[in-house]
Amino acid sequence: MIKYKLYVFFSFLVLVCLVSFGQAKTVKKPLYQKTIFLDAGHGGPDSGALYRNIYEKDINLSIVKKLEKKLKEKGATVFLTRDGDYDLSVPYTINRKRSDLSRRSNMINRSLCDLYISIHLNADTSTTYHGAQVFYDSKVKENKKIAELIQEDLKQYLYTTREAKEKNDMYLFHRLEKPGVLVEIGYITNPNDRYLLTQDNYQDKVANVLTNSVIRYFYRK
Ligand SMILES: [Zn+2]
């Protein structure tokens, strides 16, 4: 009888341990079993928007790498369309830009990702335009919801007053069949945005905000 009671007691103990381990895993690793594709816009000969020697492609990649690290810390599997200063076009192609975008879309579409985020910077002939903004293609129904959710966080933590915007004429995003959005982190042509975008701690902040948005998206808080 004592043996039996001990057996029951230890079985119970093992069960409690397993349950709490499972809970700890979901609390500490809320993105466990989620796959996210990150796309740093431009690269190589395509610098994107620029101001003197500040190139959009470099800031995009730097933010993507920070975001990759933070998402992985939360348990996500993360893929990048590029992890260095190069574009994805096939050699000797006539339309390099088109080839680059088409390969990015193939990579994302062929993956099993649950979400993609493409990171870019905005630019305008007027230096007054500023602030982070999310763009989405409505081909995938979910995209509007994702865009609005991220824009909410950008407003709250990065103090932008911009709104999420539908845009269905972007070559890359119109081809993507997975849920996801394009985030323009700020305007390289605006002095204040440009200063912030080149700061390591601001890039970290952006990565933190987006990580939080991704978690919120999957848990719909
Ligand atoms: Zn761009």
Short mmCIF file of C-alpha atoms and ligand atoms in Angstrom, two decimals:
data_model
loop_
_atom_site.label_atom_id
_atom_site.label_comp_id
_atom_site.label_asym_id
_atom_site.label_seq_id
_atom_site.Cartn_x
_atom_site.Cartn_y
_atom_site.Cartn_z
CA MET A 1 0.00 0.00 0.00
CA ILE A 2 2.82 2.39 0.94
CA LYS A 3 4.52 1.52 -2.30
CA TYR A 4 1.34 2.33 -4.18
CA LYS A 5 0.94 5.69 -2.41
CA LEU A 6 4.55 6.54 -3.18
CA TYR A 7 3.97 5.62 -6.81
CA VAL A 8 0.91 7.89 -7.00
CA PHE A 9 2.75 10.71 -5.23
CA PHE A 10 5.76 10.58 -7.56
CA SER A 11 3.60 10.27 -10.65
CA PHE A 12 1.78 13.39 -9.51
CA LEU A 13 5.09 15.16 -8.93
CA VAL A 14 6.33 14.28 -12.42
CA LEU A 15 3.05 15.53 -13.92
CA VAL A 16 3.31 18.87 -12.05
CA CYS A 17 6.90 19.30 -13.26
CA LEU A 18 5.93 18.57 -16.85
CA VAL A 19 3.01 21.00 -16.81
CA SER A 20 5.03 23.82 -15.26
CA PHE A 21 7.89 23.18 -17.69
CA GLY A 22 5.43 23.47 -20.55
CA GLN A 23 4.02 26.70 -19.15
CA ALA A 24 7.49 28.16 -18.57
CA LYS A 25 8.35 27.34 -22.15
CA THR A 26 5.35 29.21 -23.56
CA VAL A 27 5.91 32.19 -21.25
CA LYS A 28 9.63 32.54 -21.97
CA LYS A 29 9.42 31.41 -25.60
CA PRO A 30 6.07 32.74 -26.82
CA LEU A 31 7.20 32.38 -30.45
CA TYR A 32 8.13 28.72 -30.08
CA GLN A 33 7.14 26.87 -33.29
CA LYS A 34 6.57 30.12 -35.19
CA THR A 35 8.56 30.79 -38.33
CA ILE A 36 9.21 34.35 -39.43
CA PHE A 37 10.84 35.58 -42.62
CA LEU A 38 12.65 38.92 -42.40
CA ASP A 39 13.47 40.87 -45.51
CA ALA A 40 16.04 43.68 -45.41
CA GLY A 41 15.20 45.85 -48.39
CA HIS A 42 17.77 46.52 -51.16
CA GLY A 43 21.45 45.49 -50.87
CA GLY A 44 24.61 45.36 -52.97
CA PRO A 45 24.54 47.88 -55.83
CA ASP A 46 20.99 48.87 -54.84
CA SER A 47 21.47 51.17 -51.84
CA GLY A 48 17.81 52.18 -51.62
CA ALA A 49 17.21 55.71 -50.39
CA LEU A 50 20.32 57.58 -49.32
CA TYR A 51 21.55 60.74 -47.68
CA ARG A 52 25.26 61.47 -48.22
CA ASN A 53 27.00 58.30 -47.04
CA ILE A 54 23.99 56.96 -45.13
CA TYR A 55 22.40 54.15 -47.11
CA GLU A 56 18.97 52.69 -46.56
CA LYS A 57 20.24 49.15 -47.31
CA ASP A 58 22.65 49.26 -44.32
CA ILE A 59 20.09 50.51 -41.82
CA ASN A 60 17.53 47.95 -43.07
CA LEU A 61 20.00 45.11 -42.55
CA SER A 62 21.13 46.34 -39.16
CA ILE A 63 17.52 46.48 -37.89
CA VAL A 64 16.72 43.08 -39.43
CA LYS A 65 19.68 41.49 -37.63
CA LYS A 66 18.63 42.97 -34.30
CA LEU A 67 15.07 41.83 -34.89
CA GLU A 68 16.26 38.35 -35.86
CA LYS A 69 18.14 38.03 -32.57
CA LYS A 70 15.20 39.17 -30.47
CA LEU A 71 12.68 36.95 -32.25
CA LYS A 72 14.99 33.95 -31.80
CA GLU A 73 15.31 34.75 -28.10
CA LYS A 74 11.52 34.47 -27.95
CA GLY A 75 11.67 31.03 -29.54
CA ALA A 76 10.95 31.82 -33.21
CA THR A 77 12.64 30.22 -36.19
CA VAL A 78 13.84 33.11 -38.32
CA PHE A 79 14.93 33.24 -41.96
CA LEU A 80 16.44 36.22 -43.74
CA THR A 81 16.24 37.00 -47.45
CA ARG A 82 19.76 38.45 -47.13
CA ASP A 83 22.26 38.61 -44.29
CA GLY A 84 24.94 40.73 -45.93
CA ASP A 85 25.45 43.55 -48.40
CA TYR A 86 24.27 41.96 -51.63
CA ASP A 87 21.13 41.75 -53.72
CA LEU A 88 19.42 38.55 -54.84
CA SER A 89 19.34 39.05 -58.59
CA VAL A 90 20.57 36.29 -60.89
CA PRO A 91 23.87 37.16 -62.66
CA TYR A 92 23.74 38.97 -66.03
CA THR A 93 20.03 39.62 -65.83
CA ILE A 94 18.57 42.46 -67.90
CA ASN A 95 16.32 43.72 -65.13
CA ARG A 96 18.35 43.39 -61.96
CA LYS A 97 15.77 44.97 -59.65
CA ARG A 98 12.95 42.77 -60.93
CA SER A 99 15.10 39.67 -60.60
CA ASP A 100 16.04 40.60 -57.04
CA LEU A 101 12.42 41.12 -55.99
CA SER A 102 11.23 38.00 -57.75
CA ARG A 103 13.79 35.85 -55.93
CA ARG A 104 12.83 37.40 -52.60
CA SER A 105 9.19 36.55 -53.23
CA ASN A 106 10.06 32.98 -54.23
CA MET A 107 12.08 32.48 -51.06
CA ILE A 108 9.23 33.66 -48.87
CA ASN A 109 6.45 31.88 -50.78
CA ARG A 110 8.30 28.55 -50.80
CA SER A 111 9.00 28.72 -47.08
CA LEU A 112 6.66 27.55 -44.35
CA CYS A 113 6.73 30.92 -42.64
CA ASP A 114 3.79 32.10 -40.54
CA LEU A 115 4.64 35.75 -41.11
CA TYR A 116 7.05 37.96 -43.04
CA ILE A 117 8.23 41.47 -42.27
CA SER A 118 10.06 43.54 -44.85
CA ILE A 119 12.12 46.43 -43.50
CA HIS A 120 12.64 49.61 -45.52
CA LEU A 121 13.12 53.34 -45.00
CA ASN A 122 11.03 56.02 -46.60
CA ALA A 123 12.22 59.11 -48.49
CA ASP A 124 10.61 62.24 -49.84
CA THR A 125 11.64 65.41 -51.64
CA SER A 126 10.25 67.33 -48.66
CA THR A 127 12.30 67.00 -45.46
CA THR A 128 9.24 67.52 -43.27
CA TYR A 129 7.76 64.06 -43.83
CA HIS A 130 8.65 61.79 -40.93
CA GLY A 131 7.61 58.79 -38.90
CA ALA A 132 7.31 55.03 -39.19
CA GLN A 133 4.51 53.55 -41.29
CA VAL A 134 3.26 50.09 -42.23
CA PHE A 135 2.15 49.23 -45.78
CA TYR A 136 0.24 46.13 -46.78
CA ASP A 137 -1.13 44.40 -49.84
CA SER A 138 -4.72 43.26 -49.34
CA LYS A 139 -4.25 40.15 -51.48
CA VAL A 140 -3.84 38.24 -48.21
CA LYS A 141 -6.80 39.06 -45.98
CA GLU A 142 -4.82 38.88 -42.74
CA ASN A 143 -2.41 41.63 -43.83
CA LYS A 144 -4.66 44.55 -42.89
CA LYS A 145 -4.97 43.23 -39.34
CA ILE A 146 -1.20 42.73 -39.05
CA ALA A 147 -0.51 46.21 -40.44
CA GLU A 148 -2.95 47.90 -38.06
CA LEU A 149 -1.60 46.01 -35.07
CA ILE A 150 2.02 46.95 -35.83
CA GLN A 151 1.04 50.57 -36.61
CA GLU A 152 -0.64 50.78 -33.18
CA ASP A 153 2.67 49.83 -31.54
CA LEU A 154 4.66 52.23 -33.73
CA LYS A 155 2.32 55.03 -32.65
CA GLN A 156 2.58 54.12 -29.00
CA TYR A 157 6.32 53.49 -28.75
CA LEU A 158 7.92 55.33 -31.68
CA TYR A 159 5.51 58.28 -31.50
CA THR A 160 4.54 58.30 -35.15
CA THR A 161 1.17 59.75 -36.11
CA ARG A 162 0.99 57.86 -39.40
CA GLU A 163 -1.63 55.25 -40.23
CA ALA A 164 -1.26 51.80 -41.79
CA LYS A 165 -1.82 52.07 -45.52
CA GLU A 166 -3.09 49.65 -48.15
CA LYS A 167 -0.93 49.55 -51.29
CA ASN A 168 -1.57 46.91 -53.90
CA ASP A 169 0.85 48.01 -56.61
CA MET A 170 4.14 46.92 -55.04
CA TYR A 171 5.75 44.22 -57.18
CA LEU A 172 7.20 42.15 -54.32
CA PHE A 173 4.30 42.34 -51.90
CA HIS A 174 1.64 41.66 -54.48
CA ARG A 175 3.41 38.39 -55.29
CA LEU A 176 3.62 37.21 -51.69
CA GLU A 177 1.12 34.59 -50.63
CA LYS A 178 2.14 34.49 -46.96
CA PRO A 179 0.80 36.93 -44.38
CA GLY A 180 3.06 39.90 -43.78
CA VAL A 181 3.75 43.58 -44.19
CA LEU A 182 6.29 46.19 -45.21
CA VAL A 183 7.45 48.50 -42.45
CA GLU A 184 9.04 51.80 -43.43
CA ILE A 185 10.87 52.60 -40.21
CA GLY A 186 11.23 56.33 -40.89
CA TYR A 187 12.28 58.94 -43.45
CA ILE A 188 15.96 59.10 -44.32
CA THR A 189 15.22 62.56 -45.76
CA ASN A 190 14.02 63.95 -42.41
CA PRO A 191 16.89 65.14 -40.16
CA ASN A 192 15.40 63.89 -36.90
CA ASP A 193 14.34 60.49 -38.28
CA ARG A 194 17.74 60.12 -39.94
CA TYR A 195 19.57 60.84 -36.69
CA LEU A 196 17.47 58.30 -34.80
CA LEU A 197 17.74 55.63 -37.51
CA THR A 198 21.53 55.70 -37.35
CA GLN A 199 21.58 55.24 -33.55
CA ASP A 200 22.22 51.74 -32.27
CA ASN A 201 19.88 52.15 -29.29
CA TYR A 202 17.05 53.41 -31.51
CA GLN A 203 17.46 50.44 -33.84
CA ASP A 204 17.30 48.22 -30.74
CA LYS A 205 14.11 49.98 -29.69
CA VAL A 206 12.57 49.40 -33.13
CA ALA A 207 13.49 45.71 -32.92
CA ASN A 208 11.93 45.46 -29.46
CA VAL A 209 8.72 47.15 -30.59
CA LEU A 210 8.39 44.86 -33.61
CA THR A 211 9.12 41.75 -31.52
CA ASN A 212 6.35 42.80 -29.17
CA SER A 213 4.02 43.34 -32.15
CA VAL A 214 4.79 39.87 -33.51
CA ILE A 215 4.01 38.28 -30.14
CA ARG A 216 0.79 40.30 -29.91
CA TYR A 217 -0.17 39.20 -33.42
CA PHE A 218 0.15 35.51 -32.61
CA TYR A 219 -1.63 35.85 -29.27
CA ARG A 220 -4.10 38.55 -30.42
CA LYS A 221 -3.78 40.46 -27.13
ZN ZN B 1 13.38 50.75 -49.67
#
